[in-house]
PDB file of C-alpha atoms in Angstrom:
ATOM      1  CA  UNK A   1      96.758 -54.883-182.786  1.00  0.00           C
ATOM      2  CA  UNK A   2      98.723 -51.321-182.905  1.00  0.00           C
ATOM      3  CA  UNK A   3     101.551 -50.982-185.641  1.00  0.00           C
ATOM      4  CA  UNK A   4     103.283 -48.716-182.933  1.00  0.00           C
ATOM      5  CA  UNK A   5     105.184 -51.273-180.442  1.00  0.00           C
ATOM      6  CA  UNK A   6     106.713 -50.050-177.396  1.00  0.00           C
ATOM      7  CA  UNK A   7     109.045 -51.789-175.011  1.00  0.00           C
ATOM      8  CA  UNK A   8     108.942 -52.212-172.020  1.00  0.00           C
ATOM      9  CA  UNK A   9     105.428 -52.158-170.750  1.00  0.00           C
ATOM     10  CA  UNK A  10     105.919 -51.829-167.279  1.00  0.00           C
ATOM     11  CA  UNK A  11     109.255 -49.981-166.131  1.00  0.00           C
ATOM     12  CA  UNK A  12     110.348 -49.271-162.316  1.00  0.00           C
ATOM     13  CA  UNK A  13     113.029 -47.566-161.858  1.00  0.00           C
ATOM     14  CA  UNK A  14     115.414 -45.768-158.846  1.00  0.00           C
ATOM     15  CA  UNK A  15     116.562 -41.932-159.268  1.00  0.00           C
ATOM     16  CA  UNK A  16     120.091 -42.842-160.387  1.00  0.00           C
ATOM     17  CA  UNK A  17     119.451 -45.500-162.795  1.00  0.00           C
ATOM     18  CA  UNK A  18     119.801 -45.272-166.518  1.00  0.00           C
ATOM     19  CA  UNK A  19     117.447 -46.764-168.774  1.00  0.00           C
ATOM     20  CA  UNK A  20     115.786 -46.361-171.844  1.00  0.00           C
ATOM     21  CA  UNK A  21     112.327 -46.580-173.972  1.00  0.00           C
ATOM     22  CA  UNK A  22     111.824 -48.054-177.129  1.00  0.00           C
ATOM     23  CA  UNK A  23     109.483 -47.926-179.816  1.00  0.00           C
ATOM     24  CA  UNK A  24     109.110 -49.168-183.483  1.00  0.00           C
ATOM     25  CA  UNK A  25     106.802 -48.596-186.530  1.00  0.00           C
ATOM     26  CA  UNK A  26     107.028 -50.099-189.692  1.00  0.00           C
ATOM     27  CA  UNK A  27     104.135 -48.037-191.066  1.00  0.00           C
ATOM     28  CA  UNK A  28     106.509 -45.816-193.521  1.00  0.00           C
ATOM     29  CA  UNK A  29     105.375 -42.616-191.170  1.00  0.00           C
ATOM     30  CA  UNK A  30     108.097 -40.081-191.080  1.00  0.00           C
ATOM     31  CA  UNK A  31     106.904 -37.837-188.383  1.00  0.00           C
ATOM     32  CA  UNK A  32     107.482 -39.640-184.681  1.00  0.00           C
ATOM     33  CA  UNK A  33     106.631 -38.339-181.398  1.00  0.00           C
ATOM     34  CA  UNK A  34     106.864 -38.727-177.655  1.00  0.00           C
ATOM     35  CA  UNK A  35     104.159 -37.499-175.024  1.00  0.00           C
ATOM     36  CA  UNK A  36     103.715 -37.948-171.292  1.00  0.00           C
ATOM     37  CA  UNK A  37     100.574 -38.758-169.656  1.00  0.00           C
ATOM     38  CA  UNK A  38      99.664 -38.010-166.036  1.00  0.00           C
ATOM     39  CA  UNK A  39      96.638 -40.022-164.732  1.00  0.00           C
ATOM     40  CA  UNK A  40      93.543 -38.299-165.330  1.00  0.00           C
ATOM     41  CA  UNK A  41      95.210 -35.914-167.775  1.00  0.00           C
ATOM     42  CA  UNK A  42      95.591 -35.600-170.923  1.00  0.00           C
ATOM     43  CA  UNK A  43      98.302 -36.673-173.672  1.00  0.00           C
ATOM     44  CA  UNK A  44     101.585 -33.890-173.102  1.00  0.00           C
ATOM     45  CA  UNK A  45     104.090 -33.637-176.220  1.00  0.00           C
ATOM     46  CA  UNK A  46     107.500 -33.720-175.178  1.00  0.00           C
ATOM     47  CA  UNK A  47     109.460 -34.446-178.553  1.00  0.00           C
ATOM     48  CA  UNK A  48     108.584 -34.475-182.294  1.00  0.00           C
ATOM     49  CA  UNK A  49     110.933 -35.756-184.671  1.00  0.00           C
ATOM     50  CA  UNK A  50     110.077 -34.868-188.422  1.00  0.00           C
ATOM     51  CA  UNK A  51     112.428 -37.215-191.017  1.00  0.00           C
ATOM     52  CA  UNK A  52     115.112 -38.343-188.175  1.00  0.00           C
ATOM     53  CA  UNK A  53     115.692 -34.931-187.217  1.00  0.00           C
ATOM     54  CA  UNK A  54     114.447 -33.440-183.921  1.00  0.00           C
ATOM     55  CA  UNK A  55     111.822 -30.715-185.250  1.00  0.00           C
ATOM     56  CA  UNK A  56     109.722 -30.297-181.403  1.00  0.00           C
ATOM     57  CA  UNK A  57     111.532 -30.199-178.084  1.00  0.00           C
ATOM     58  CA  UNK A  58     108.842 -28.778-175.566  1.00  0.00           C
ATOM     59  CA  UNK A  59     111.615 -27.536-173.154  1.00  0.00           C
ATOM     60  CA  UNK A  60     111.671 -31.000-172.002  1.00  0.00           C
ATOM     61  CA  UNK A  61     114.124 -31.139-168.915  1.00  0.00           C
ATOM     62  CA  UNK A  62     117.888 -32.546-169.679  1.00  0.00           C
ATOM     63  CA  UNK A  63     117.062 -36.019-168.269  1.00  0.00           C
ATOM     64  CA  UNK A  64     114.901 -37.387-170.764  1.00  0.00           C
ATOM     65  CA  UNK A  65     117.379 -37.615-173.685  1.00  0.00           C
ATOM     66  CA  UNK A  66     115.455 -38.377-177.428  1.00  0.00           C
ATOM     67  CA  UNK A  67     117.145 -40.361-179.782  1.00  0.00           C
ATOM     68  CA  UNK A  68     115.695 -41.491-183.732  1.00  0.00           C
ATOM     69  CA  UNK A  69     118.009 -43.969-184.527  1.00  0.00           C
ATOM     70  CA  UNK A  70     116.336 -44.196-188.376  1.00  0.00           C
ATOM     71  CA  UNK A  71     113.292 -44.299-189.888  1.00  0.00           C
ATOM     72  CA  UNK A  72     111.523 -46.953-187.832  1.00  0.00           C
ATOM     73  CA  UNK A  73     112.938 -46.744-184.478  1.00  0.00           C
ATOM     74  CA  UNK A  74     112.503 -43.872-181.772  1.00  0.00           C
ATOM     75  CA  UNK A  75     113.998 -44.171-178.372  1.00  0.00           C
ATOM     76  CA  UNK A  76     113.870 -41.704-175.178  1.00  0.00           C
ATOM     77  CA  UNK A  77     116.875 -42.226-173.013  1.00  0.00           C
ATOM     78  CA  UNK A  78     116.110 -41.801-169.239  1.00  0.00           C
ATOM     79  CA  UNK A  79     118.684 -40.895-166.555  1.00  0.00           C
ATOM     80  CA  UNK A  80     118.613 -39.320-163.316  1.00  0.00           C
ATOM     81  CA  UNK A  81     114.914 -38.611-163.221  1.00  0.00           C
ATOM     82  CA  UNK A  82     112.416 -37.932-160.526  1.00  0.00           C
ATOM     83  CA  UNK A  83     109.426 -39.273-159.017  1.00  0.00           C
ATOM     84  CA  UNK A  84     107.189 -36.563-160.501  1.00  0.00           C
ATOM     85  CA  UNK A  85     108.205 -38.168-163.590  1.00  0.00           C
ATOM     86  CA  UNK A  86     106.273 -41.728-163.431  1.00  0.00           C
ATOM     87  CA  UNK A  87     103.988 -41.882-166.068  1.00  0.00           C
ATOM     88  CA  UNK A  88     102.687 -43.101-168.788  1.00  0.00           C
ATOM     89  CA  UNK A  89     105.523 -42.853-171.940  1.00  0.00           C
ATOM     90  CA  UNK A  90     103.534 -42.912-175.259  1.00  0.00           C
ATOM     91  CA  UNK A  91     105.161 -43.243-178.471  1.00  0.00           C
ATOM     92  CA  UNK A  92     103.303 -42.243-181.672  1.00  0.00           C
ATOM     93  CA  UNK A  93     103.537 -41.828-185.475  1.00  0.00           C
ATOM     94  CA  UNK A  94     102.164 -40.166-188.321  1.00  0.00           C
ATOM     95  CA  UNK A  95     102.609 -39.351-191.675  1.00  0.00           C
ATOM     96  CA  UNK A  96     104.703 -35.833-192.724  1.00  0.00           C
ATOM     97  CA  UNK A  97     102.012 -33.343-193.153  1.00  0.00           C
ATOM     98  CA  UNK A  98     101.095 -29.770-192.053  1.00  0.00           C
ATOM     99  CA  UNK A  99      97.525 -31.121-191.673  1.00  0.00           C
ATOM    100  CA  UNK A 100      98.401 -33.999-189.893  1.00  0.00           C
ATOM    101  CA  UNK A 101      97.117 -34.781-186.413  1.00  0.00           C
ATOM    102  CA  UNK A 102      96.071 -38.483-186.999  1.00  0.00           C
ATOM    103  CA  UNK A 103      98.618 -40.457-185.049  1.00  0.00           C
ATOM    104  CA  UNK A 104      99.073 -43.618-184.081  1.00  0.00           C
ATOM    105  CA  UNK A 105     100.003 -44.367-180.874  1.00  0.00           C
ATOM    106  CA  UNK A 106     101.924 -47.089-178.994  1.00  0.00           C
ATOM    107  CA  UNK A 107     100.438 -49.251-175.837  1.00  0.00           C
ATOM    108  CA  UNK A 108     102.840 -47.236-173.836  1.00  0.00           C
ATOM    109  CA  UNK A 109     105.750 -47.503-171.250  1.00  0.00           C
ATOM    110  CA  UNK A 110     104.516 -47.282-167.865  1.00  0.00           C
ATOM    111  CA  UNK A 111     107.117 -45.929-165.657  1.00  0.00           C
ATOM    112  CA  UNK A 112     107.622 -45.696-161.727  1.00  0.00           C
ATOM    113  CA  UNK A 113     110.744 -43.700-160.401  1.00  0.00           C
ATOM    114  CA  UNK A 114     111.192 -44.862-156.873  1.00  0.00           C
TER     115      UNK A 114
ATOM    116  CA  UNK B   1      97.061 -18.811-174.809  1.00  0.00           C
ATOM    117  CA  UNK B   2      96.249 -21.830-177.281  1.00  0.00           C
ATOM    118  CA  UNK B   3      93.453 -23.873-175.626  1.00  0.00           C
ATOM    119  CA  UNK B   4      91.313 -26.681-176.486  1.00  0.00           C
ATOM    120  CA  UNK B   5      88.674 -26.851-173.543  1.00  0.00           C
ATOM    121  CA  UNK B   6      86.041 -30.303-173.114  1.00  0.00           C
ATOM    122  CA  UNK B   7      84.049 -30.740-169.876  1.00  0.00           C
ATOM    123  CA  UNK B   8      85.485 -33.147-167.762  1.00  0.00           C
ATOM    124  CA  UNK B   9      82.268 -35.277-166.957  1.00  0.00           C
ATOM    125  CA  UNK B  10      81.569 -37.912-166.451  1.00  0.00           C
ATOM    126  CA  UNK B  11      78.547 -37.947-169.064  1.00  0.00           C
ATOM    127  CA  UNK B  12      76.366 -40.544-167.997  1.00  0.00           C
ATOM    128  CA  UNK B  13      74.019 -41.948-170.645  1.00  0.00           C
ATOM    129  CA  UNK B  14      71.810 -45.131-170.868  1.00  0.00           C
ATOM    130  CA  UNK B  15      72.588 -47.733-173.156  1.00  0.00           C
ATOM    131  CA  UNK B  16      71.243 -46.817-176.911  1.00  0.00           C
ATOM    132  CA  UNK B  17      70.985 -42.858-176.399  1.00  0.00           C
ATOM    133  CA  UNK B  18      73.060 -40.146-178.375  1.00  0.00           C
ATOM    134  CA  UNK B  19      75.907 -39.177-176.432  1.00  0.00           C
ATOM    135  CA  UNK B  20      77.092 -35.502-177.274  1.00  0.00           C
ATOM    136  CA  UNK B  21      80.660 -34.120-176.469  1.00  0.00           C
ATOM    137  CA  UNK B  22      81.782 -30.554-176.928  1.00  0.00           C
ATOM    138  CA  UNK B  23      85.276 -29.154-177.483  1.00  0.00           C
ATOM    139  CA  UNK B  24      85.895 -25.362-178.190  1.00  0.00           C
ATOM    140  CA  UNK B  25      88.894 -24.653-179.333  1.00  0.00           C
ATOM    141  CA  UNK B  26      91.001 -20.967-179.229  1.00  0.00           C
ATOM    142  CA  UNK B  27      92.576 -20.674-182.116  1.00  0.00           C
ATOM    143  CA  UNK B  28      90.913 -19.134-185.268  1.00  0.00           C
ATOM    144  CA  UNK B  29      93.036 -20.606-187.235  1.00  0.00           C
ATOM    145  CA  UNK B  30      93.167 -24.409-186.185  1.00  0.00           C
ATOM    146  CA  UNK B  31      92.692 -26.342-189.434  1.00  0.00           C
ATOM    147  CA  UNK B  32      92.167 -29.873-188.531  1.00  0.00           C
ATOM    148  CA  UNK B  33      90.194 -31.354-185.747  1.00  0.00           C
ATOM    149  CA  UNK B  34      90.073 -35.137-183.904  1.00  0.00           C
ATOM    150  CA  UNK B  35      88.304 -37.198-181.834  1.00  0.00           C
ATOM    151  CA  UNK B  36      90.425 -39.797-180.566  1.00  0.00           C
ATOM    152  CA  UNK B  37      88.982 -42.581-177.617  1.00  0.00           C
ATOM    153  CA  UNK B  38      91.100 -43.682-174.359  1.00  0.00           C
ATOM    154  CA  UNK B  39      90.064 -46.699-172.706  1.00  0.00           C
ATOM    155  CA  UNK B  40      91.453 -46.601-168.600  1.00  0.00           C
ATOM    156  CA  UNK B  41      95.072 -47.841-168.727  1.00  0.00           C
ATOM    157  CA  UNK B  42      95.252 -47.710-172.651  1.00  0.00           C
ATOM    158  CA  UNK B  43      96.947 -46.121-175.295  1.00  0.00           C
ATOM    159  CA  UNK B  44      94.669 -42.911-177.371  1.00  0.00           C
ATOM    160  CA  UNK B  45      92.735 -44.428-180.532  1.00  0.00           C
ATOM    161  CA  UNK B  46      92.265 -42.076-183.135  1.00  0.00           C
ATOM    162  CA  UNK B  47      88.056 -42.093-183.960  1.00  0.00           C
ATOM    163  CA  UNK B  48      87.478 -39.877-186.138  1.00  0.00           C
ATOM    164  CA  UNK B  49      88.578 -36.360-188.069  1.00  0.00           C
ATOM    165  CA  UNK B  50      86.758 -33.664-189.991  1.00  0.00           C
ATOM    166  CA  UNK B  51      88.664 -30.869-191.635  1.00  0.00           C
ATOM    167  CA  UNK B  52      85.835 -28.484-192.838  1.00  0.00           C
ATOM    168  CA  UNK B  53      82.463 -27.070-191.739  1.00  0.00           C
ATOM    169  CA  UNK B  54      79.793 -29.285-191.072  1.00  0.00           C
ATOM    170  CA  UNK B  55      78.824 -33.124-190.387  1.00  0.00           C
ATOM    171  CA  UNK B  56      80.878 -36.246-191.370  1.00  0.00           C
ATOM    172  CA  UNK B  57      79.548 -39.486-190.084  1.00  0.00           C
ATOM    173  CA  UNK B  58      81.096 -42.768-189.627  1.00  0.00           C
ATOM    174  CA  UNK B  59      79.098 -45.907-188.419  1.00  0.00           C
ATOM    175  CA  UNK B  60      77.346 -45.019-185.172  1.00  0.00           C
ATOM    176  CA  UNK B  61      80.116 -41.768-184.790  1.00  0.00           C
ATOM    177  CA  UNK B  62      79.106 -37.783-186.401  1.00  0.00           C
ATOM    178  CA  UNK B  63      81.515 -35.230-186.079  1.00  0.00           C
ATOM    179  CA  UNK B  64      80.264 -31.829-186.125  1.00  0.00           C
ATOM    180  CA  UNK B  65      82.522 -28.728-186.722  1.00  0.00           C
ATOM    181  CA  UNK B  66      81.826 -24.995-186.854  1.00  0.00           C
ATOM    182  CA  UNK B  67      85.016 -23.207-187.665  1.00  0.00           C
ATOM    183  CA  UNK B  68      83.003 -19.934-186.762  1.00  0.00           C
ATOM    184  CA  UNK B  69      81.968 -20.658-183.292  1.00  0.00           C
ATOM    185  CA  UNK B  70      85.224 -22.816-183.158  1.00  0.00           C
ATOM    186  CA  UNK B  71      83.225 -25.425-181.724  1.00  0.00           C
ATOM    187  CA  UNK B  72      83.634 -29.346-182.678  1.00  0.00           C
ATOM    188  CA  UNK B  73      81.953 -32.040-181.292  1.00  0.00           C
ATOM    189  CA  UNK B  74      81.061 -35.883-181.586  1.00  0.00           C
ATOM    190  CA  UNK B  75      77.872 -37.682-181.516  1.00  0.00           C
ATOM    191  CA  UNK B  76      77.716 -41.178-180.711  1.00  0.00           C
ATOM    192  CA  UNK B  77      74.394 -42.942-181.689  1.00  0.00           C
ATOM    193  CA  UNK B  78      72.951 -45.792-180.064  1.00  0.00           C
ATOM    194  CA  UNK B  79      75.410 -46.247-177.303  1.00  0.00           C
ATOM    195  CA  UNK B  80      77.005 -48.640-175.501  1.00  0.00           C
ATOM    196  CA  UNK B  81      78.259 -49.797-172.698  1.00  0.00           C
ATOM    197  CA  UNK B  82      81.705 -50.295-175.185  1.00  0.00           C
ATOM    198  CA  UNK B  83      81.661 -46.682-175.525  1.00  0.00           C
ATOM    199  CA  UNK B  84      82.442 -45.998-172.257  1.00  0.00           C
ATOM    200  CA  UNK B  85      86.248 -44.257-172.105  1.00  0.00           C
ATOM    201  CA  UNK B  86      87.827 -40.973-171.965  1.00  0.00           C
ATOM    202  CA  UNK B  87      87.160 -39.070-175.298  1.00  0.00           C
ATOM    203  CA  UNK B  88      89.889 -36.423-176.322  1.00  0.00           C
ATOM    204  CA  UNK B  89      89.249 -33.400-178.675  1.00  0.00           C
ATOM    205  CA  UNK B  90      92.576 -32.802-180.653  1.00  0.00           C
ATOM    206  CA  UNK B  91      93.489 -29.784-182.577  1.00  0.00           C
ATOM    207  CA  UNK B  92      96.321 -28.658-185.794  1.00  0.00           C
ATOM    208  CA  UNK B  93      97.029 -25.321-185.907  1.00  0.00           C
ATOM    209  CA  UNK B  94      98.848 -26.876-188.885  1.00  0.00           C
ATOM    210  CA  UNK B  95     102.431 -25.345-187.698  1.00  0.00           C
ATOM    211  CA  UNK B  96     104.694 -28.253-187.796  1.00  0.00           C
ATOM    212  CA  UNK B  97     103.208 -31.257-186.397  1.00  0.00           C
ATOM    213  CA  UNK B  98     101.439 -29.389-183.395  1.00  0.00           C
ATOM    214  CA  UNK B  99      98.552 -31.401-182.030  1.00  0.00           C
ATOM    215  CA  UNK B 100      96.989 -29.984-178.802  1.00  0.00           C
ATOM    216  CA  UNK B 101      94.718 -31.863-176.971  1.00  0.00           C
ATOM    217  CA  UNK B 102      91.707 -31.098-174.626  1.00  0.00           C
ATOM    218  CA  UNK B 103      91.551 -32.121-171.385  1.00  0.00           C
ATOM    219  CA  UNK B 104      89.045 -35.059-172.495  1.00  0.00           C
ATOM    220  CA  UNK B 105      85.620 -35.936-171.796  1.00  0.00           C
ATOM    221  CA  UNK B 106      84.500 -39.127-169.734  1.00  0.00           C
ATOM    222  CA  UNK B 107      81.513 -40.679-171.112  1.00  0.00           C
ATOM    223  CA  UNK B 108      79.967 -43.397-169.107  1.00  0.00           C
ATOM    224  CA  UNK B 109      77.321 -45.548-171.009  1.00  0.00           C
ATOM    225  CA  UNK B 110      74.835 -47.480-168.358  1.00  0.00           C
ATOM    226  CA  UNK B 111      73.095 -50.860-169.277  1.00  0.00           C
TER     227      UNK B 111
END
């Protein structure tokens, strides 16, 4: 079973609609991430946030909207977006380190934008 | 240009050989290295990491890095038809949290 829960699972949504993307770990990890994943491609980072604060933004476009509400919860706030953007949402966490790259990720948030 | 480069596949291997993936990697001064497994339609699982030269095993898995040739790679012994996924090579340049992956390796194990 992951530590790394993400909700919803399965997300469709039209090009005005607002919605958002959860995730939760309770795994004391201070260092929580977002990345998109394309079929057939692999993992892109799109946020990092480092002790609540946003450290990474990879010139993400305005419409995906990060937000690390504390320790254990990370959301990504989704609003006016395009189909180009269905994917699949990962959500991931690790500890604080300059050497880290073992992360934990989520099941995912699979996302259609009719 | 920071690159971590795998061949696509798919590697096709019967059940109970060594499967071997590559990775090179561009930057001389990546740190640490991973190997993590992607089933279709799931989430990346983290398999393994080495952080200096040489072998580190772990059950059935041996991770191989050369810092020099900037080369890592994975050995899987005695395969199996479990095996089969999408294996990503993931490198640290240890500057804040970056982790770039590779563009993954299929690896089909045959009965």
């Amino acid at each position: 079973d992951t530590e790394v829960t993400q909700t919803p699972k399965h997300l469709v949504m039209g090009m005005t609609n607002k919605k958002s993307l959860k995730c939760e770990q309770h795994m004391g990890h201070r260092a929580m991430y977002w990345y998109k994943q394309k079929a057939k491609k692999p993992p892109e980072l799109m946020f990092v946030y480092s002790y609540e604060k946003l450290s990474i933004n990879e010139s993400v476009p305005s419409r995906f909207s990060p937000e690390c509400p504390n320790s254990s919860l990370l959301n990504l706030h989704l609003h006016a977006l395009q189909p180009e953007d269905s994917a699949l949402y990962l959500c991931a966490s690790s500890q604080v380190s300059s050497a880290t790259g073992e992360l934990f990720f989520g099941e995912g948030s699979r996302l259609t934008v009719l | 240009q920071k690159e971590v480069e795998q061949n696509s596949g798919p590697l096709s291997v019967p059940e109970g050989a060594i499967a071997s993936l590559n990775c090179t990697y561009s930057d001389r001064v990546s740190q640490s290295f991973f190997w993590y497994r992607q089933y279709s339609g799931k989430s990346p699982e983290l398999i393994m990491s080495i952080y200096s030269n040489g072998d580190k095993e772990d059950g059935r898995f041996t991770a191989q890095l050369n810092k020099a040739s900037q080369y890592v790679s994975l050995l899987i012994r005695d395969s199996q038809p479990s095996d089969s996924a999408t294996y990503l090579c993931a490198v640290n340049n240890n500057a804040g949290n970056m982790l770039t992956f590779g563009g993954g390796t299929r690896l089909m194990v045959k009965p």
